[in-house]
JSON list of C-alpha atoms in Angstrom, two decimals:
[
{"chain": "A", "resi": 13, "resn": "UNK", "atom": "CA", "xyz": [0.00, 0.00, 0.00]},
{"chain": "A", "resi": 14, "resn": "UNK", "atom": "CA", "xyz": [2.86, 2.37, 0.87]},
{"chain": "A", "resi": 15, "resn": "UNK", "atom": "CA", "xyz": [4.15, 2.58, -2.72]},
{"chain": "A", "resi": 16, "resn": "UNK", "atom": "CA", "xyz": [0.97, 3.78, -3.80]},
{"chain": "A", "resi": 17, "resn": "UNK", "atom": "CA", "xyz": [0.62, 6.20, -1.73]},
{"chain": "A", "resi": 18, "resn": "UNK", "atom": "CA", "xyz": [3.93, 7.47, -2.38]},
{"chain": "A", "resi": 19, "resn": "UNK", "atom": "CA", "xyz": [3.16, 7.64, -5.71]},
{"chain": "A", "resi": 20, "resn": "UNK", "atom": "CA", "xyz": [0.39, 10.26, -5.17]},
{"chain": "A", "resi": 21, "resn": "UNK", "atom": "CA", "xyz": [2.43, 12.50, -2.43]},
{"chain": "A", "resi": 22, "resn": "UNK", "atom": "CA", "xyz": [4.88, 15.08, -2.14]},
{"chain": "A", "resi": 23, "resn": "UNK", "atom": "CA", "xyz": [6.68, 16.81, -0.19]},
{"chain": "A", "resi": 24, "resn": "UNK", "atom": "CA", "xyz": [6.42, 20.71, 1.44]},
{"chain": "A", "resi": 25, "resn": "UNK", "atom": "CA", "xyz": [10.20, 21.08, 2.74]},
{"chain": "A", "resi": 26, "resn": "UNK", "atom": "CA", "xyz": [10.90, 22.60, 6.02]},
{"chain": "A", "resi": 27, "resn": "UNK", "atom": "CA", "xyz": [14.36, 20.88, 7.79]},
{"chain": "A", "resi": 28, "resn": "UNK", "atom": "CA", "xyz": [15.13, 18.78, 4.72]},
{"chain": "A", "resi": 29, "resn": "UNK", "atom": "CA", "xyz": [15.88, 15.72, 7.43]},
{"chain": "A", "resi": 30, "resn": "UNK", "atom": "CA", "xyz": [13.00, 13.78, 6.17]},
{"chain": "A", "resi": 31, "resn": "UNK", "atom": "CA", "xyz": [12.95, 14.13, 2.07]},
{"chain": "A", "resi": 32, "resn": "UNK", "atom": "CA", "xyz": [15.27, 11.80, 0.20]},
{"chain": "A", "resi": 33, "resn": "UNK", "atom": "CA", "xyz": [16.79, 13.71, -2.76]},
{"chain": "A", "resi": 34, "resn": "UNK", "atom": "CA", "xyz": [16.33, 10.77, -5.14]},
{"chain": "A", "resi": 35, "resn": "UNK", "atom": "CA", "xyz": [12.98, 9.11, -4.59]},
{"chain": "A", "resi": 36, "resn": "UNK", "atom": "CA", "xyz": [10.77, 11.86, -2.86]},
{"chain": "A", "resi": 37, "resn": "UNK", "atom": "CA", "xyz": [8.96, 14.64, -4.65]},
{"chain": "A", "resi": 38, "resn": "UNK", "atom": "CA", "xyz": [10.52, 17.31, -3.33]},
{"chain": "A", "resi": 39, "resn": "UNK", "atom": "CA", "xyz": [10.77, 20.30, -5.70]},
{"chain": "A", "resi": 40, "resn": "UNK", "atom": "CA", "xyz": [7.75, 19.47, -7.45]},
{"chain": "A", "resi": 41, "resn": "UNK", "atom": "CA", "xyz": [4.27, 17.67, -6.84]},
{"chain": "A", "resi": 42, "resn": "UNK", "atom": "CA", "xyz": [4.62, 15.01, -9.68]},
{"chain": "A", "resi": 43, "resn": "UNK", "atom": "CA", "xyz": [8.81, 14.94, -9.92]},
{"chain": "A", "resi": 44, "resn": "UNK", "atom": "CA", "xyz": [11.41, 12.80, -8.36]},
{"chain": "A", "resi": 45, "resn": "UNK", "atom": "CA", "xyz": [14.67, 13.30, -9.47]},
{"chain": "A", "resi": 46, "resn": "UNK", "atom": "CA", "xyz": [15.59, 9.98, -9.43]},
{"chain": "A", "resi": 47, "resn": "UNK", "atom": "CA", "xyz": [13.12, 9.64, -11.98]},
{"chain": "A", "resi": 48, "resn": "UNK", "atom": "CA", "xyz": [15.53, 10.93, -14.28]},
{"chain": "A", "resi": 49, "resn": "UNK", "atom": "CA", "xyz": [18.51, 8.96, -15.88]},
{"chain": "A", "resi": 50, "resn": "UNK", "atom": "CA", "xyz": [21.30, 11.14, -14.46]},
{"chain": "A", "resi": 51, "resn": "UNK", "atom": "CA", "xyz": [24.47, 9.70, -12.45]},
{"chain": "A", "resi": 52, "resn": "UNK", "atom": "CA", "xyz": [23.74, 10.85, -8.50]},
{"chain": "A", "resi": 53, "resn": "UNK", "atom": "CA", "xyz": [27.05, 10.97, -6.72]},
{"chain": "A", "resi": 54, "resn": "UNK", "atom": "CA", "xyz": [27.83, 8.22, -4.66]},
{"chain": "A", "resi": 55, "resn": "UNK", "atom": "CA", "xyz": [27.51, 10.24, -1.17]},
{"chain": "A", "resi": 56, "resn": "UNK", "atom": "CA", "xyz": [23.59, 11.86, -2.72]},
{"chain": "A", "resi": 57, "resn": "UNK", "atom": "CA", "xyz": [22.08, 8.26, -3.32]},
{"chain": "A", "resi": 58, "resn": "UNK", "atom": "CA", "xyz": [20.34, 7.95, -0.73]},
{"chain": "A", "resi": 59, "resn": "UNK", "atom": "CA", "xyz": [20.70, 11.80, 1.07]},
{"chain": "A", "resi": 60, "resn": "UNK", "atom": "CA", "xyz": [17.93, 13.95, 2.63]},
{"chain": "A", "resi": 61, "resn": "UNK", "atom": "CA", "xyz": [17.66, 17.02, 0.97]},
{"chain": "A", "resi": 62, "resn": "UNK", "atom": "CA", "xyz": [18.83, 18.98, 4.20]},
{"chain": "A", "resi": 63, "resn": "UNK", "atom": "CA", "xyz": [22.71, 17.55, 2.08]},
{"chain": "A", "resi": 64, "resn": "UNK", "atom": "CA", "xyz": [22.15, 20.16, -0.51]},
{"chain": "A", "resi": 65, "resn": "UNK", "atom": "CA", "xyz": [22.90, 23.02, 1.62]},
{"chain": "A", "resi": 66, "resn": "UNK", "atom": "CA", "xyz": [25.86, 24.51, 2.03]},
{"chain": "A", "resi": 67, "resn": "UNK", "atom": "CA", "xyz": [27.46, 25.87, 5.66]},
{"chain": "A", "resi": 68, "resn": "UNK", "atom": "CA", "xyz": [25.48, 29.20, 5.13]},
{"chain": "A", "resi": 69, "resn": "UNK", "atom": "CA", "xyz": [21.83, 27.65, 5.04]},
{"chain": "A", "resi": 70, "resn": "UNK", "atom": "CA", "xyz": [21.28, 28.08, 1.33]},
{"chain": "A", "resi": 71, "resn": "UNK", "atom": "CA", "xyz": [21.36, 25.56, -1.67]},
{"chain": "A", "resi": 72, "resn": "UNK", "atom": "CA", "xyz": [24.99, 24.38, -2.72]},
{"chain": "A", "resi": 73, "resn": "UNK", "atom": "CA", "xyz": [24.95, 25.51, -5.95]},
{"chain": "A", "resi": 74, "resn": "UNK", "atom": "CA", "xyz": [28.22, 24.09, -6.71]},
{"chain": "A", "resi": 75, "resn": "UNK", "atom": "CA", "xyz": [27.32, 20.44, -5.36]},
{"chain": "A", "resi": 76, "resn": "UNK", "atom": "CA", "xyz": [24.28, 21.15, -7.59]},
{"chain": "A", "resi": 77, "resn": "UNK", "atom": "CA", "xyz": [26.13, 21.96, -11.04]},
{"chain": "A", "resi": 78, "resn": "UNK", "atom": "CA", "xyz": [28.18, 18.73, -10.41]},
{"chain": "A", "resi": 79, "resn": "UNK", "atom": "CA", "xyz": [25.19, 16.32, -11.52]},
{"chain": "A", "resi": 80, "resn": "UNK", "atom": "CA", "xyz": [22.11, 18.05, -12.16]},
{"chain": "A", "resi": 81, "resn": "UNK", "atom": "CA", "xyz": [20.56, 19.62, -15.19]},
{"chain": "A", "resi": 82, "resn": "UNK", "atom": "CA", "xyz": [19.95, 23.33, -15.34]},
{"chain": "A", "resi": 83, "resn": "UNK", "atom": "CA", "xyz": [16.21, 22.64, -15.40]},
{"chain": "A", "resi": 84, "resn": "UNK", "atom": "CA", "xyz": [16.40, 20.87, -12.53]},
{"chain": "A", "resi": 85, "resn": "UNK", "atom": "CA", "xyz": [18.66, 23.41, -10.54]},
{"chain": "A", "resi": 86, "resn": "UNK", "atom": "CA", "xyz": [16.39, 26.12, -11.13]},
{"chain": "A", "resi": 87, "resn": "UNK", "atom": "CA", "xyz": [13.39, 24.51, -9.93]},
{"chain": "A", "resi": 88, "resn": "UNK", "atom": "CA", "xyz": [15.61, 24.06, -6.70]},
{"chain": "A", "resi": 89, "resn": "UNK", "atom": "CA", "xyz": [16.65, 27.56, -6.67]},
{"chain": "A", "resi": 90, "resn": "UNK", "atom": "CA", "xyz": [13.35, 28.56, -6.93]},
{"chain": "A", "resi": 91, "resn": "UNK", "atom": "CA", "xyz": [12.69, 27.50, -3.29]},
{"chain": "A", "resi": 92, "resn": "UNK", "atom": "CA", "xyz": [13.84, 28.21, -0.09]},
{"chain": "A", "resi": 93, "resn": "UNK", "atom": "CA", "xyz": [16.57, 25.99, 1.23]},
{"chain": "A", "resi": 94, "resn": "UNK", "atom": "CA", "xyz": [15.44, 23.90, 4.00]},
{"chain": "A", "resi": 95, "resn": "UNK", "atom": "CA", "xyz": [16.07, 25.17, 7.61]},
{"chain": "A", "resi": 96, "resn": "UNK", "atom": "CA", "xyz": [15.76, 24.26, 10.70]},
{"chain": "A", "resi": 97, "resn": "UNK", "atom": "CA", "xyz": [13.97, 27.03, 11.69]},
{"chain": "A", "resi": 98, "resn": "UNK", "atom": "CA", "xyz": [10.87, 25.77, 9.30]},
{"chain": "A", "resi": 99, "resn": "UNK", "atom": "CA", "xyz": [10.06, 22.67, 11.08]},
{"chain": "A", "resi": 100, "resn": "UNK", "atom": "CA", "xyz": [9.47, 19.20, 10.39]},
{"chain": "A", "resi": 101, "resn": "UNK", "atom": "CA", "xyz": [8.72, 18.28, 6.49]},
{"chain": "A", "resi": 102, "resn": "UNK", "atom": "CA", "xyz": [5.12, 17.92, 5.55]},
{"chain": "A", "resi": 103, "resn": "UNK", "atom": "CA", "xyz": [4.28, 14.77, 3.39]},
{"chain": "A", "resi": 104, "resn": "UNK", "atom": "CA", "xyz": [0.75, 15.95, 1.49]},
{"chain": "A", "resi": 105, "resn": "UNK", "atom": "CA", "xyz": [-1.53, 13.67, -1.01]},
{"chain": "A", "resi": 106, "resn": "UNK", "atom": "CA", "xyz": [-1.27, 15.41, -4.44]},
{"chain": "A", "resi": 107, "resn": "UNK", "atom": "CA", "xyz": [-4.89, 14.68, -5.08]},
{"chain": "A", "resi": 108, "resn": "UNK", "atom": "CA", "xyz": [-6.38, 15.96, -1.81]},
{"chain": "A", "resi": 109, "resn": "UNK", "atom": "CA", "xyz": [-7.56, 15.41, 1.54]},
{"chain": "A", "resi": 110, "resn": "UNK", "atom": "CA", "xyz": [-8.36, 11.95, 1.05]},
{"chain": "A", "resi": 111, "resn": "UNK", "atom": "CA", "xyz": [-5.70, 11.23, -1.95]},
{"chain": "A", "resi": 112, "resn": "UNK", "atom": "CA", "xyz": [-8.07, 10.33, -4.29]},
{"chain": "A", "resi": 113, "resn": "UNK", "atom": "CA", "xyz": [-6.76, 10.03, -7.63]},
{"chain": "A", "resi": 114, "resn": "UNK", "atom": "CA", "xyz": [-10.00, 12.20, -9.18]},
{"chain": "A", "resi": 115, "resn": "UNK", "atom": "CA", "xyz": [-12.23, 14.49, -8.01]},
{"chain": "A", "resi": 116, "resn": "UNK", "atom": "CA", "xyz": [-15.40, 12.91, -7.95]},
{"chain": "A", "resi": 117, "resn": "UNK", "atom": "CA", "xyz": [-16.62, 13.45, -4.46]}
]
């Protein structure tokens, strides 16, 4: 049951301790990363995204240029970097309260 689920979540980030870069939806309701053939750096397989910040609380641009696409970096850029300061992450059912897949209520 839990893989179907997944399939119709995502992720609202606030620490970044809970989302794994790779196989969560993250930076977008309906994209994974790993969904994408790229080649994820050894150390990133199996990170949170709370890894892709740098010393200074904001995204590591440069670990980010290393392996991902500049499609893909930009949709990271385009939110804020997880912090501790925003709490826990928030797993939410893309399709609604009751993660239905339509809306025929």
């Amino acid at each position: 049951m839990w893989p179907v689920l997944e399939e119709y979540s995502f992720w609202s980030i606030g620490n970044g301790t809970s989302v794994n870069i790779c196989s969560d939806a993250g930076i977008g309701k309906d994209f994974r990363i790993g969904d994408l053939e790229l080649d994820v750096p050894v150390q990133l397989q199996n990170a949170k995204v709370a890894a892709l910040v740098n010393e200074y609380g904001v995204w590591n641009m440069e670990l980010l240029h290393d392996w991902l696409p500049t499609h893909v970096i930009e949709r990271i850029a385009a939110l804020p970097p997880p912090s501790d300061s925003a709490g826990a992450d928030v797993q939410s059912c893309i399709y609604g309260e009751y993660c239905r897949k339509n809306n025929d209520s």
